[in-house]
Coordinates of C-alpha atoms in Angstrom, one line a residue:
Q1 CA -5.4 -27.7 6.9
L2 CA -6.1 -24.5 4.7
C3 CA -9.5 -25.9 3.8
M4 CA -10.3 -26.4 7.6
E5 CA -9.1 -22.8 8.3
M6 CA -11.3 -21.4 5.6
V7 CA -14.3 -23.2 7.0
A8 CA -13.5 -22.0 10.4
D9 CA -13.0 -18.5 9.1
T10 CA -16.5 -18.6 7.6
S11 CA -18.3 -19.7 10.7
N12 CA -16.6 -16.9 12.8
A13 CA -16.9 -14.1 10.1
P14 CA -17.3 -10.6 11.6
V15 CA -20.3 -8.5 10.6
H16 CA -18.1 -6.3 8.3
S17 CA -16.9 -9.2 6.1
R18 CA -18.7 -11.8 3.9
R19 CA -16.7 -14.9 3.4
F20 CA -17.1 -17.6 0.8
V21 CA -15.7 -21.2 0.8
L22 CA -13.6 -21.8 -2.3
F23 CA -15.0 -24.1 -4.9
G24 CA -12.9 -27.2 -5.3
G25 CA -10.5 -26.1 -2.7
A26 CA -9.2 -29.6 -1.9
M27 CA -8.6 -30.4 -5.6
M28 CA -6.5 -27.2 -6.0
L29 CA -4.4 -27.9 -2.9
M30 CA -3.6 -31.3 -4.3
G31 CA -1.5 -29.6 -7.0
V32 CA -1.2 -32.7 -9.2
K33 CA 1.6 -32.4 -11.8
R34 CA 1.0 -33.6 -15.2
P35 CA 3.3 -33.9 -18.2
V36 CA 4.1 -30.6 -19.6
P37 CA 2.0 -29.8 -22.7
S38 CA 3.6 -28.5 -25.9
H39 CA 2.4 -24.9 -25.5
A40 CA 4.0 -24.5 -22.0
Q41 CA 7.6 -23.8 -21.3
A42 CA 9.5 -26.4 -19.3
P43 CA 10.0 -25.1 -15.7
S44 CA 13.8 -25.1 -16.2
G45 CA 13.4 -22.5 -19.1
V46 CA 12.1 -19.0 -19.1
V47 CA 8.3 -18.8 -18.8
R48 CA 6.8 -16.1 -21.0
V49 CA 3.6 -14.7 -19.7
G50 CA 1.5 -12.6 -21.9
I51 CA -0.5 -9.9 -20.0
L52 CA -3.7 -8.7 -21.6
W53 CA -5.4 -5.7 -20.1
I54 CA -7.8 -3.0 -21.3
G55 CA -5.5 -0.3 -19.9
T56 CA -2.0 1.1 -20.6
P57 CA -0.2 1.7 -17.3
P58 CA 3.5 0.7 -17.1
L59 CA 3.9 -2.7 -15.4
D60 CA 5.5 -1.1 -12.3
T61 CA 2.6 1.3 -11.6
H62 CA -0.5 -0.9 -12.0
R63 CA -1.3 -2.4 -8.6
G64 CA -2.8 -5.6 -9.9
I65 CA 0.1 -6.3 -12.2
A66 CA 2.5 -5.5 -9.3
A67 CA 0.7 -8.0 -7.2
F68 CA 0.9 -10.7 -9.8
R69 CA 4.6 -10.2 -10.2
R70 CA 5.0 -10.3 -6.5
G71 CA 3.1 -13.6 -6.4
L72 CA 5.4 -15.1 -9.0
R73 CA 8.4 -14.1 -6.9
E74 CA 7.1 -15.6 -3.9
L75 CA 6.8 -18.8 -5.9
G76 CA 10.4 -18.7 -6.8
Y77 CA 10.4 -17.0 -10.2
T78 CA 13.0 -14.4 -11.1
E79 CA 12.1 -11.9 -13.7
G80 CA 14.5 -11.9 -16.7
R81 CA 15.8 -15.4 -15.6
S82 CA 13.0 -17.7 -15.2
V83 CA 10.0 -15.6 -16.3
S84 CA 9.4 -12.7 -18.7
F85 CA 6.4 -10.7 -19.8
E86 CA 4.8 -9.8 -23.1
Y87 CA 2.4 -6.9 -22.2
R88 CA -0.6 -5.7 -24.4
G89 CA -2.8 -2.9 -23.4
A90 CA -5.8 -1.8 -25.2
E91 CA -5.8 1.9 -24.2
G92 CA -9.5 1.5 -22.9
K93 CA -10.7 0.2 -26.2
E94 CA -12.3 -3.1 -25.8
E95 CA -12.6 -3.7 -29.6
Q96 CA -8.8 -3.9 -29.7
L97 CA -8.4 -6.7 -27.1
E98 CA -9.0 -9.7 -29.5
A99 CA -6.2 -8.5 -32.1
L100 CA -3.9 -8.0 -29.0
A101 CA -4.6 -11.5 -27.8
A102 CA -3.9 -12.9 -31.2
E103 CA -0.5 -11.2 -31.0
L104 CA 0.3 -12.8 -27.8
V105 CA -0.7 -16.3 -29.3
Q106 CA 1.6 -15.5 -32.3
A107 CA 4.4 -14.5 -29.8
K108 CA 4.1 -18.1 -28.4
V109 CA 3.7 -17.2 -24.8
S110 CA 3.5 -19.9 -22.2
T111 CA 0.1 -18.6 -20.9
I112 CA -2.0 -15.5 -21.2
L113 CA -3.0 -13.5 -18.1
A114 CA -6.2 -11.7 -18.8
G115 CA -7.2 -9.0 -16.5
T116 CA -10.9 -8.2 -16.5
T117 CA -13.9 -10.0 -18.2
S118 CA -13.5 -8.3 -21.6
A119 CA -9.8 -9.4 -21.8
A120 CA -10.6 -13.0 -20.8
L121 CA -13.4 -13.2 -23.5
A122 CA -11.0 -11.8 -26.1
A123 CA -8.3 -14.3 -25.2
K124 CA -10.8 -17.2 -25.4
R125 CA -11.9 -16.1 -28.8
A126 CA -8.3 -15.8 -29.9
T127 CA -7.1 -19.3 -28.9
S128 CA -8.3 -22.6 -27.7
S129 CA -5.0 -24.1 -26.9
V130 CA -2.8 -21.6 -25.0
P131 CA -3.8 -21.6 -21.3
I132 CA -5.6 -18.5 -20.1
V133 CA -5.5 -17.4 -16.5
F134 CA -8.1 -14.7 -15.8
C135 CA -8.5 -12.5 -12.8
A136 CA -10.6 -9.4 -11.9
V137 CA -13.5 -11.0 -13.7
S138 CA -16.8 -9.6 -12.6
A139 CA -19.2 -11.3 -14.9
D140 CA -20.6 -14.9 -14.2
P141 CA -18.0 -17.0 -15.9
I142 CA -20.5 -19.7 -16.8
K143 CA -23.1 -17.4 -18.4
S144 CA -20.4 -15.5 -20.3
G145 CA -18.9 -18.7 -21.7
L146 CA -15.5 -18.5 -20.0
V147 CA -16.0 -21.9 -18.3
A148 CA -18.4 -24.8 -18.2
S149 CA -18.6 -24.9 -14.5
L150 CA -16.7 -23.6 -11.4
G151 CA -15.5 -27.0 -10.2
R152 CA -14.4 -28.3 -13.7
P153 CA -13.9 -25.3 -15.9
G154 CA -13.2 -27.3 -19.1
G155 CA -11.5 -25.6 -22.1
N156 CA -8.3 -23.7 -21.6
A157 CA -9.2 -21.0 -19.1
T158 CA -9.5 -20.7 -15.3
A159 CA -8.6 -18.6 -12.3
T160 CA -10.5 -16.2 -10.0
V161 CA -13.7 -14.2 -10.4
L162 CA -15.1 -11.4 -8.5
L163 CA -18.9 -12.0 -9.0
A164 CA -19.4 -8.2 -8.8
P165 CA -22.9 -8.1 -10.4
E166 CA -24.3 -9.8 -7.5
L167 CA -23.0 -7.2 -5.1
N168 CA -24.6 -4.1 -6.5
A169 CA -27.9 -4.6 -4.6
K170 CA -25.7 -4.7 -1.3
R171 CA -23.8 -1.6 -2.3
L172 CA -27.0 0.3 -2.9
E173 CA -28.3 -0.9 0.5
L174 CA -25.1 0.2 2.2
L175 CA -25.1 3.6 0.6
V176 CA -28.8 4.2 1.7
R177 CA -28.0 3.2 5.3
A178 CA -25.0 5.6 5.5
L179 CA -27.2 8.6 4.7
P180 CA -29.5 10.3 7.1
D181 CA -32.3 10.9 4.6
R182 CA -33.7 8.7 1.9
P183 CA -31.5 9.5 -1.2
R184 CA -32.2 9.8 -4.9
V185 CA -29.3 7.9 -6.3
A186 CA -27.4 8.7 -9.6
L187 CA -26.3 5.4 -11.1
L188 CA -23.1 6.0 -13.0
W189 CA -22.9 3.5 -15.9
I190 CA -21.3 2.8 -19.4
P191 CA -24.2 2.0 -21.9
D192 CA -21.8 0.0 -24.2
H193 CA -20.1 -1.9 -21.3
P194 CA -21.0 -5.7 -21.7
L195 CA -21.8 -6.0 -18.0
H196 CA -23.5 -2.7 -17.2
H197 CA -27.0 -3.5 -18.5
E198 CA -27.4 -6.4 -16.2
A199 CA -25.8 -4.7 -13.3
A200 CA -28.1 -1.6 -13.8
R201 CA -31.2 -3.9 -13.9
E202 CA -30.2 -5.6 -10.7
T203 CA -29.5 -2.2 -9.0
E204 CA -32.9 -0.8 -10.1
N205 CA -34.7 -4.0 -8.8
A206 CA -32.9 -3.5 -5.4
S207 CA -34.0 0.2 -5.5
R208 CA -37.7 -0.8 -5.7
R209 CA -37.3 -3.1 -2.7
L210 CA -35.7 -0.1 -0.8
H211 CA -38.3 2.4 -2.1
I212 CA -35.8 4.8 -3.5
E213 CA -35.4 6.2 -6.9
I214 CA -32.6 5.5 -9.2
V215 CA -31.5 7.9 -12.1
R216 CA -29.1 6.5 -14.7
V217 CA -26.3 8.8 -15.8
E218 CA -24.0 7.8 -18.7
F219 CA -20.4 8.0 -18.2
R220 CA -17.4 6.8 -20.5
G221 CA -14.2 8.6 -19.7
P222 CA -12.4 11.5 -17.8
D223 CA -14.0 14.1 -20.1
D224 CA -17.4 13.0 -19.0
I225 CA -16.9 13.4 -15.2
E226 CA -18.1 17.0 -14.8
V227 CA -20.9 16.6 -17.2
A228 CA -22.0 13.5 -15.4
M229 CA -22.0 15.2 -12.1
Q230 CA -24.0 18.1 -13.5
K231 CA -26.6 15.7 -15.0
A232 CA -26.9 13.9 -11.6
R233 CA -27.5 17.2 -9.8
R234 CA -30.0 18.5 -12.3
A235 CA -32.0 15.2 -11.9
G236 CA -32.1 15.8 -8.2
S237 CA -29.7 13.1 -7.1
T238 CA -28.3 13.3 -3.7
A239 CA -25.9 10.3 -3.8
L240 CA -23.8 8.5 -6.4
L241 CA -23.3 4.8 -7.1
A242 CA -20.7 3.8 -9.7
L243 CA -20.9 0.4 -11.4
G244 CA -17.7 -1.3 -11.6
A245 CA -15.4 -1.0 -14.8
P246 CA -11.7 -1.1 -15.4
Q247 CA -11.8 2.3 -17.2
Y248 CA -12.6 3.9 -13.7
A249 CA -9.3 2.9 -12.2
A250 CA -7.3 5.7 -13.8
M251 CA -10.1 8.2 -13.0
R252 CA -10.7 7.4 -9.4
V253 CA -9.1 10.5 -8.0
P254 CA -10.8 13.1 -10.3
L255 CA -14.1 11.1 -9.9
A256 CA -13.8 11.2 -6.1
E257 CA -13.0 14.9 -6.1
A258 CA -15.8 15.7 -8.4
A259 CA -18.4 13.7 -6.2
I260 CA -17.2 15.8 -3.2
R261 CA -17.2 19.0 -5.0
H262 CA -20.9 18.3 -6.1
R263 CA -21.8 17.2 -2.5
L264 CA -22.7 13.6 -3.7
P265 CA -21.8 10.8 -1.2
A266 CA -20.4 8.1 -3.5
M267 CA -20.1 4.3 -3.5
A268 CA -18.0 2.3 -5.8
P269 CA -16.7 -1.4 -6.0
E270 CA -12.9 -0.8 -6.1
V271 CA -11.0 -0.3 -2.8
G272 CA -8.8 2.4 -4.6
F273 CA -11.8 4.6 -4.8
A274 CA -12.1 5.1 -1.2
E275 CA -8.3 5.6 -0.9
A276 CA -8.7 8.3 -3.6
G277 CA -11.3 10.1 -1.6
G278 CA -14.6 8.3 -2.4
L279 CA -16.9 7.9 0.5
L280 CA -17.6 4.1 0.4
V281 CA -16.4 1.0 -1.3
Y282 CA -17.8 -2.5 -0.9
G283 CA -16.5 -5.3 -2.9
P284 CA -13.7 -8.0 -3.0
D285 CA -10.0 -7.3 -3.1
I286 CA -9.2 -7.0 -6.8
V287 CA -5.5 -6.8 -6.1
Q288 CA -5.7 -10.0 -4.3
S289 CA -7.3 -11.6 -7.4
W290 CA -4.2 -10.6 -9.6
H291 CA -2.0 -12.0 -6.8
R292 CA -3.8 -15.4 -6.7
A293 CA -3.3 -15.6 -10.5
A294 CA 0.3 -16.2 -10.0
W295 CA -0.5 -19.5 -8.4
Y296 CA -2.6 -20.5 -11.4
V297 CA 0.1 -19.5 -13.7
D298 CA 2.7 -21.6 -11.9
K299 CA 0.4 -24.6 -11.9
V300 CA -0.2 -24.2 -15.7
V301 CA 3.3 -23.9 -16.8
K302 CA 4.3 -26.9 -14.7
G303 CA 1.8 -29.0 -16.5
A304 CA -1.6 -28.7 -14.9
K305 CA -4.6 -28.5 -17.3
P306 CA -6.7 -25.3 -16.9
S307 CA -9.8 -27.4 -17.6
E308 CA -9.3 -29.2 -14.2
L309 CA -8.2 -26.3 -12.0
P310 CA -11.4 -25.1 -10.3
V311 CA -12.4 -21.5 -10.5
E312 CA -12.1 -19.5 -7.1
Q313 CA -14.7 -17.1 -5.8
P314 CA -13.8 -14.2 -3.4
T315 CA -12.9 -15.2 0.1
E316 CA -13.7 -11.8 1.6
I317 CA -16.1 -8.9 0.7
H318 CA -15.0 -5.7 2.4
L319 CA -16.6 -2.5 3.4
T320 CA -14.2 0.6 3.3
V321 CA -15.3 3.9 4.6
N322 CA -13.4 7.3 4.1
L323 CA -14.2 9.2 7.2
K324 CA -12.4 12.3 6.1
T325 CA -14.7 12.4 3.1
A326 CA -17.7 11.9 5.3
R327 CA -16.7 14.9 7.4
A328 CA -16.1 17.0 4.3
L329 CA -19.7 16.1 3.2
G330 CA -21.1 17.0 6.6
L331 CA -22.2 13.3 7.2
M332 CA -22.3 11.8 10.7
L333 CA -22.0 8.0 10.2
S334 CA -23.4 6.0 13.0
P335 CA -21.1 3.8 15.2
S336 CA -23.2 0.8 14.1
F337 CA -22.4 1.5 10.5
L338 CA -18.8 2.2 11.1
A339 CA -18.6 -1.1 13.0
R340 CA -19.4 -3.0 9.8
A341 CA -16.3 -1.6 8.0
H342 CA -13.3 -3.6 7.3
K343 CA -11.2 -0.5 7.0
V344 CA -11.9 3.1 8.1
I345 CA -9.8 5.9 6.5
E346 CA -9.2 8.7 8.8

């Protein structure tokens, strides 16, 4: 029934939302139980979930982790009684992720929840036996080596992907459509980020099709915000496009404020950016990706093999517009553009 609803939903999708049919949906809904492998806790015991992430927020303040915990509660798990967590955060330092993943393996967790691409790859390097459930992954999972295919992942890892690199061209297009004049766009990127070189090339290819100029502006952390904005302005930029990175999550408020202060209409992938004051967001719901990871963890600890649980792609791609920010920037967004938005923040 769910598969039928998704297909129907796709055929009647509104203009503001792109929908995708899930790979292998019928296979996942079967939920076939298998004998519990040696690395998993029996359902009657306490399931120990290792959470590997590049940041360091407390469990109760990170929206994605909160959504994952909520998902487990909805599936009948009680924290402290039937599920516990081993948390490892890399404080923004990707080079620490593999060692932290090894710690989780040594702690004999039932499964590792890896948030973001770099965490998932680090977990894969650390173990070939402990099940890995990944979420908020923006890289192509096949090209990056996380899985063999979407339908049959193989190996010990599976879950949800965002396919963010494929959306950069659309983000640029929407940013251009929102502005009255053809902009010169500053592309905010992290040179040593494993995905940003490809994403920057895709964005620049799209800029040539749109006949607009892109200026790359390096950015790594909170201390770079003001410098990056000044560089963008000196280069003649009149708009800003930020490539997706987990590091931005903790900086979305100062980043949005700086963009407004420097009169730069800004687009980013994560919905929290618009809520923090950024002008536009176009992308899948990252929090939903974390929430869905609970379903995978439940299947794995009950004996399902990650190699046979198909990888899910986004079901919805949303445009969010902060109308308050548009007014602050003196922008008059057209009714047709606003009609595309899934959410308008007043």
